[in-house]
mmCIF file of C-alpha atoms in Angstrom:
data_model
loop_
_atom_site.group_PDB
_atom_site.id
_atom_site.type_symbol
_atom_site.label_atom_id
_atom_site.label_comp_id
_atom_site.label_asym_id
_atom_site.label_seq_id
_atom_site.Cartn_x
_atom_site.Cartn_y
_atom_site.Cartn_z
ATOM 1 C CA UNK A 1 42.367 116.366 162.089
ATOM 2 C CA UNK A 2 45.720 117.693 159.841
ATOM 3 C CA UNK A 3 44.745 114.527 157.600
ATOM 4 C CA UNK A 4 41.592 116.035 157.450
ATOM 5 C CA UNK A 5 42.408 119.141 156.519
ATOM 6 C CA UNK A 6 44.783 118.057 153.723
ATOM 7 C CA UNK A 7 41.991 116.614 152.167
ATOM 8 C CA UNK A 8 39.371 119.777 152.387
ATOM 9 C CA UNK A 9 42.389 122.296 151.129
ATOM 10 C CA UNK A 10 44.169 120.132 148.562
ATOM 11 C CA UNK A 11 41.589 117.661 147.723
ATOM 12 C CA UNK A 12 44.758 115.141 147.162
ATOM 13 C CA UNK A 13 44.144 111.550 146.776
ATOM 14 C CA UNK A 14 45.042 109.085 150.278
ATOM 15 C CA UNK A 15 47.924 108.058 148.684
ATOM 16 C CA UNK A 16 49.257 111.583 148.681
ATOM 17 C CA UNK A 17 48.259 112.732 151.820
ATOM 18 C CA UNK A 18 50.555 112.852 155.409
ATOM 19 C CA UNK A 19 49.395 110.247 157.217
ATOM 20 C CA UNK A 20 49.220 110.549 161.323
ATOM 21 C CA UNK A 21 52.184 108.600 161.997
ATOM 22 C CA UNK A 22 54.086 110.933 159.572
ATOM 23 C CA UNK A 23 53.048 113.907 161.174
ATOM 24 C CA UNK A 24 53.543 112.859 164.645
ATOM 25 C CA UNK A 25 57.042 112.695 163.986
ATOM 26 C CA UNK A 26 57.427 115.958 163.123
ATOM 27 C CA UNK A 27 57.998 116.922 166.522
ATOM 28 C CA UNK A 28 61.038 114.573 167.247
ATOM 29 C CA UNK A 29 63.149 116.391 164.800
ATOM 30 C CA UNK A 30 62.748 119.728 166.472
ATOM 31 C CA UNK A 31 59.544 121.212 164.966
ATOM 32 C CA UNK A 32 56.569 120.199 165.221
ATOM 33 C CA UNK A 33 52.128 120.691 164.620
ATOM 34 C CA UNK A 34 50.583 124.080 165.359
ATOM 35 C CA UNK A 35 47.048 124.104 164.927
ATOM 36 C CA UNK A 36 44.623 127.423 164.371
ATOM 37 C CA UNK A 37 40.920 126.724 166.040
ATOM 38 C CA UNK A 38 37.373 127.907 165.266
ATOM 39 C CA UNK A 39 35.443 129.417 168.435
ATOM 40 C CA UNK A 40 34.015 125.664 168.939
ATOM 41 C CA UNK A 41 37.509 124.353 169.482
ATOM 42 C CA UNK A 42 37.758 122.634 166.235
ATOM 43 C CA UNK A 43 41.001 122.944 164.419
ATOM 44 C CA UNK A 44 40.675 124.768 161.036
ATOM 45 C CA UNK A 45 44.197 124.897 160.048
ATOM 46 C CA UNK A 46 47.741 123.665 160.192
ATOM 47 C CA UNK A 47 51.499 124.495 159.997
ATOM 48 C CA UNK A 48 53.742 121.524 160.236
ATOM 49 C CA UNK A 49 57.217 121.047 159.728
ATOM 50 C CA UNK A 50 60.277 118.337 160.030
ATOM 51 C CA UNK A 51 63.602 119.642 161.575
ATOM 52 C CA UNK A 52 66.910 118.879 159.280
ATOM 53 C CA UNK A 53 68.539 119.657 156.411
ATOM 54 C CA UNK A 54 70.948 122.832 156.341
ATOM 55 C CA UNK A 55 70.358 126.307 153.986
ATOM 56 C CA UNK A 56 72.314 125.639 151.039
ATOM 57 C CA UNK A 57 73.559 129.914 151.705
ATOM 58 C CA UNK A 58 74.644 129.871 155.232
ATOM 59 C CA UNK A 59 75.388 126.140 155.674
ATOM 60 C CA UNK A 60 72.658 126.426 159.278
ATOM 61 C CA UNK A 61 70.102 124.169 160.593
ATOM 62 C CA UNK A 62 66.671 124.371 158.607
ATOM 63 C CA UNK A 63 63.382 123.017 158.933
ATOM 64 C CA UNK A 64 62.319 121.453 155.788
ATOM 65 C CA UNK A 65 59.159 120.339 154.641
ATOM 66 C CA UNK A 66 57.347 122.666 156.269
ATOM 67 C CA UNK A 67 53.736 122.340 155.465
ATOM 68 C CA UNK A 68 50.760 124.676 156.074
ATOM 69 C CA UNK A 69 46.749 124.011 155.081
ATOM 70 C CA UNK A 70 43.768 126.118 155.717
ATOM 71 C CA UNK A 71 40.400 123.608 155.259
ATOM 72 C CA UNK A 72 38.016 126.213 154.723
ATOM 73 C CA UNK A 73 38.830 128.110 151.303
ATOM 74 C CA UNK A 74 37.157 131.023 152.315
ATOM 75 C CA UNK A 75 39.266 131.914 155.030
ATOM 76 C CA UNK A 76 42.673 131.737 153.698
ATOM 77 C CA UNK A 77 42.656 135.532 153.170
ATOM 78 C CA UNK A 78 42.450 135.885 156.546
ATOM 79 C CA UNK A 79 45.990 135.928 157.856
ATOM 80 C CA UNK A 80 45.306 132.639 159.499
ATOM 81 C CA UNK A 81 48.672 131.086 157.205
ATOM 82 C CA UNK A 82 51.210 133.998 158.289
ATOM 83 C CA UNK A 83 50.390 133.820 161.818
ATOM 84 C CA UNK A 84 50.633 130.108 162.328
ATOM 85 C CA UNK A 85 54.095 130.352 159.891
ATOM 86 C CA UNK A 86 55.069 133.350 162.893
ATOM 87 C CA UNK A 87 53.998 130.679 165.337
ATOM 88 C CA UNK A 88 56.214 127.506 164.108
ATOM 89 C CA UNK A 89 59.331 129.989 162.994
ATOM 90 C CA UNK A 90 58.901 131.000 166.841
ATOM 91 C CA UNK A 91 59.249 127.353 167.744
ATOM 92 C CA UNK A 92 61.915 127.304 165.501
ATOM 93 C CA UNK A 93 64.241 129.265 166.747
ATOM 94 C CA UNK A 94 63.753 127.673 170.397
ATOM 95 C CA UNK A 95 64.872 124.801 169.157
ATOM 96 C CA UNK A 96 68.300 126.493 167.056
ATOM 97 C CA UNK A 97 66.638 126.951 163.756
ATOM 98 C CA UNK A 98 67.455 129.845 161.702
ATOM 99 C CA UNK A 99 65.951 128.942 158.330
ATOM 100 C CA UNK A 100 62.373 127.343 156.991
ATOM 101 C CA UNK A 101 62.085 125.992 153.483
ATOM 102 C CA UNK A 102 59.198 124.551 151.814
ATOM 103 C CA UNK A 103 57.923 123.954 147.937
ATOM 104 C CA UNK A 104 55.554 125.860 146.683
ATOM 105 C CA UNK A 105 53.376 125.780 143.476
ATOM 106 C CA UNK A 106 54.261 128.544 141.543
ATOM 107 C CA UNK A 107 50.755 128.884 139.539
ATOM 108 C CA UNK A 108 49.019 129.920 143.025
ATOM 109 C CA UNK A 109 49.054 133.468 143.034
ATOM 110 C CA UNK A 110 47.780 133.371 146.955
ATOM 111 C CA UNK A 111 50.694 130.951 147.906
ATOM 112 C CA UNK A 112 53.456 133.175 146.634
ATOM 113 C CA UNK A 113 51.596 136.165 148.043
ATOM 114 C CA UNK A 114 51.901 134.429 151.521
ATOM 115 C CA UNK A 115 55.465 133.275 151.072
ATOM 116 C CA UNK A 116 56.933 136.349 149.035
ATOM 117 C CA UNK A 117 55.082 139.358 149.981
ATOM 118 C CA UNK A 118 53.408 138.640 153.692
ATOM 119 C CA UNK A 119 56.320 136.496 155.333
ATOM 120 C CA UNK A 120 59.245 137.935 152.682
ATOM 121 C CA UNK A 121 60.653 134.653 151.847
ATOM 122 C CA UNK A 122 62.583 133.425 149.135
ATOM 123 C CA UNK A 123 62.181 131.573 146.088
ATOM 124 C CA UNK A 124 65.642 129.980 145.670
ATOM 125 C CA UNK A 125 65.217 126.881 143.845
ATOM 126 C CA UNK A 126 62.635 125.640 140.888
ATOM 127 C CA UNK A 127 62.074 121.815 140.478
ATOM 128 C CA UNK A 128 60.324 120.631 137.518
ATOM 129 C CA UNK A 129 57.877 117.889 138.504
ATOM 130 C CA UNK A 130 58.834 117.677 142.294
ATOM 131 C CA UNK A 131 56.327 115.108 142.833
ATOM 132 C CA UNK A 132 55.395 113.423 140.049
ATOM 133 C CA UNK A 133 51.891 113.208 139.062
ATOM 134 C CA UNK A 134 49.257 113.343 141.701
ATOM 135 C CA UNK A 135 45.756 112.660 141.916
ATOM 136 C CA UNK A 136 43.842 115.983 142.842
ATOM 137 C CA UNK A 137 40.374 117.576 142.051
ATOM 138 C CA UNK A 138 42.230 121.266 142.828
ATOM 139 C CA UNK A 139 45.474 120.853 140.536
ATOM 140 C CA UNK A 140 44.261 118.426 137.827
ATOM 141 C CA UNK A 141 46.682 115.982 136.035
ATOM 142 C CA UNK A 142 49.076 118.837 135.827
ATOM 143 C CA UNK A 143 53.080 118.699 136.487
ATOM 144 C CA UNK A 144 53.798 119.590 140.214
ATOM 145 C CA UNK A 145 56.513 121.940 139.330
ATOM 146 C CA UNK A 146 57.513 123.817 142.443
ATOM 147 C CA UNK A 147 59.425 126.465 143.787
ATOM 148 C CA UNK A 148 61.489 126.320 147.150
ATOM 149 C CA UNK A 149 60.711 128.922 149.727
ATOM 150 C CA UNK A 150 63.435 129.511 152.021
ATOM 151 C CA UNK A 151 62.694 131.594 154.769
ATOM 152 C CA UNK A 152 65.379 133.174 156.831
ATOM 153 C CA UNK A 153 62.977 134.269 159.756
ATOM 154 C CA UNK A 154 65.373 135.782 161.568
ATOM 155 C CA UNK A 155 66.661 139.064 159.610
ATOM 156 C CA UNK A 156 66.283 141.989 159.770
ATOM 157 C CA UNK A 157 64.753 142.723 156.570
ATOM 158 C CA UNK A 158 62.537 139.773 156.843
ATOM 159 C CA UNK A 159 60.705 140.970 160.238
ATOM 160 C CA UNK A 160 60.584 144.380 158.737
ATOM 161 C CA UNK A 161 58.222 142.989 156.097
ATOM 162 C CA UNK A 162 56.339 140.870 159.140
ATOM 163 C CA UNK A 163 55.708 143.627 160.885
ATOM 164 C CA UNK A 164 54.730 145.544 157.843
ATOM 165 C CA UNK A 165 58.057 148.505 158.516
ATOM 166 C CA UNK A 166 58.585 147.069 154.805
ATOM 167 C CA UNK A 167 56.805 146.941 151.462
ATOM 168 C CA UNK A 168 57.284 144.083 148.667
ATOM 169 C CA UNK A 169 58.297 145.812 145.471
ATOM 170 C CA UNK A 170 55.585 146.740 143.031
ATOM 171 C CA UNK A 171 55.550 146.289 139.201
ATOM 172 C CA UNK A 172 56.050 149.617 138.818
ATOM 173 C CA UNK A 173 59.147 149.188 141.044
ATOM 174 C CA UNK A 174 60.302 146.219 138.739
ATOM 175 C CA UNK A 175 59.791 147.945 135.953
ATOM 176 C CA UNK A 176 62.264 150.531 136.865
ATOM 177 C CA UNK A 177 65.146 147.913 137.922
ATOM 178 C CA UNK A 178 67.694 148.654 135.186
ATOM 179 C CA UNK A 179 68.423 145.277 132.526
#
């Protein structure tokens, strides 16, 4: 079913997609699949996520690649995406993990409201081209420039914005920010 729902939300070629025996090693490295269900038992979403790597800041543990998809377009306003992220960074931190970091496209205003404003992670790193070109009816023959989210789940600040004891800054707020 994750294949599945690669293709509905990112409409990628095969070639580009996770294949099962990909994912089902996600779980030997200390992560793992966590799935979000319709009423009919039929799994509409995904957050997935290999364990390795280390945060380039702190020099800890982090699960990389961490992947999340939500099939049904429609319902990706729904908070569906920030509680299965709340879900696997739970998982995480059973396992030792501190620190989740993922690429992101930049030019998808609802992916950097998920990763910035709802779960107050980080955009630390920009890669031009991260993956080459794909084939894919939602991005077109466009660059897949990307930036790193890296999510330090565990701070203080961080669960403050989770919970929603903190606010992402407004324009307004930028604007003010003296030069």
């Amino acid at each position: 079913r994750v294949v599945e729902i690669q293709r509905q939300a990112w409409r990628w070629s095969e070639t580009d997609i996770a294949p099962t025996h990909i994912i089902a090693l996600m779980e030997d490295t200390g992560n793992g699949v966590f799935g979000a269900y319709d009423k009919n038992g039929i799994m509409v979403a995904f957050a997935a996520g290999f364990g390795g790597g280390t945060d380039l800041l702190t020099g800890k543990p982090a699960i990389i690649s961490s992947m999340l998809a939500i099939a049904d377009q429609s319902k990706r306003s729904a908070g569906i995406g920030k509680e299965l992220k709340i879900i696997q960074a739970y998982y995480a931190y059973q396992n030792g993990y501190q620190i989740m970091k993922w690429f992101y496209d930049p030019e998808r205003g609802e992916n950097a409201s998920l990763n910035l404003r709802k779960l107050g992670a980080r955009a630390e790193e920009f890669a031009i081209n991260k993956y080459g070109q794909m084939q894919s009816e939602l991005y077109g023959p466009v660059p897949t420039d990307r930036f790193r989210a890296v999510w330090r789940f565990n701070k203080k600040h961080v669960v403050d914005r989770i919970v929603g004891r903190s606010q992402p800054l407004t324009l307004d707020d930028v604007r003010k920010i003296p030069v």
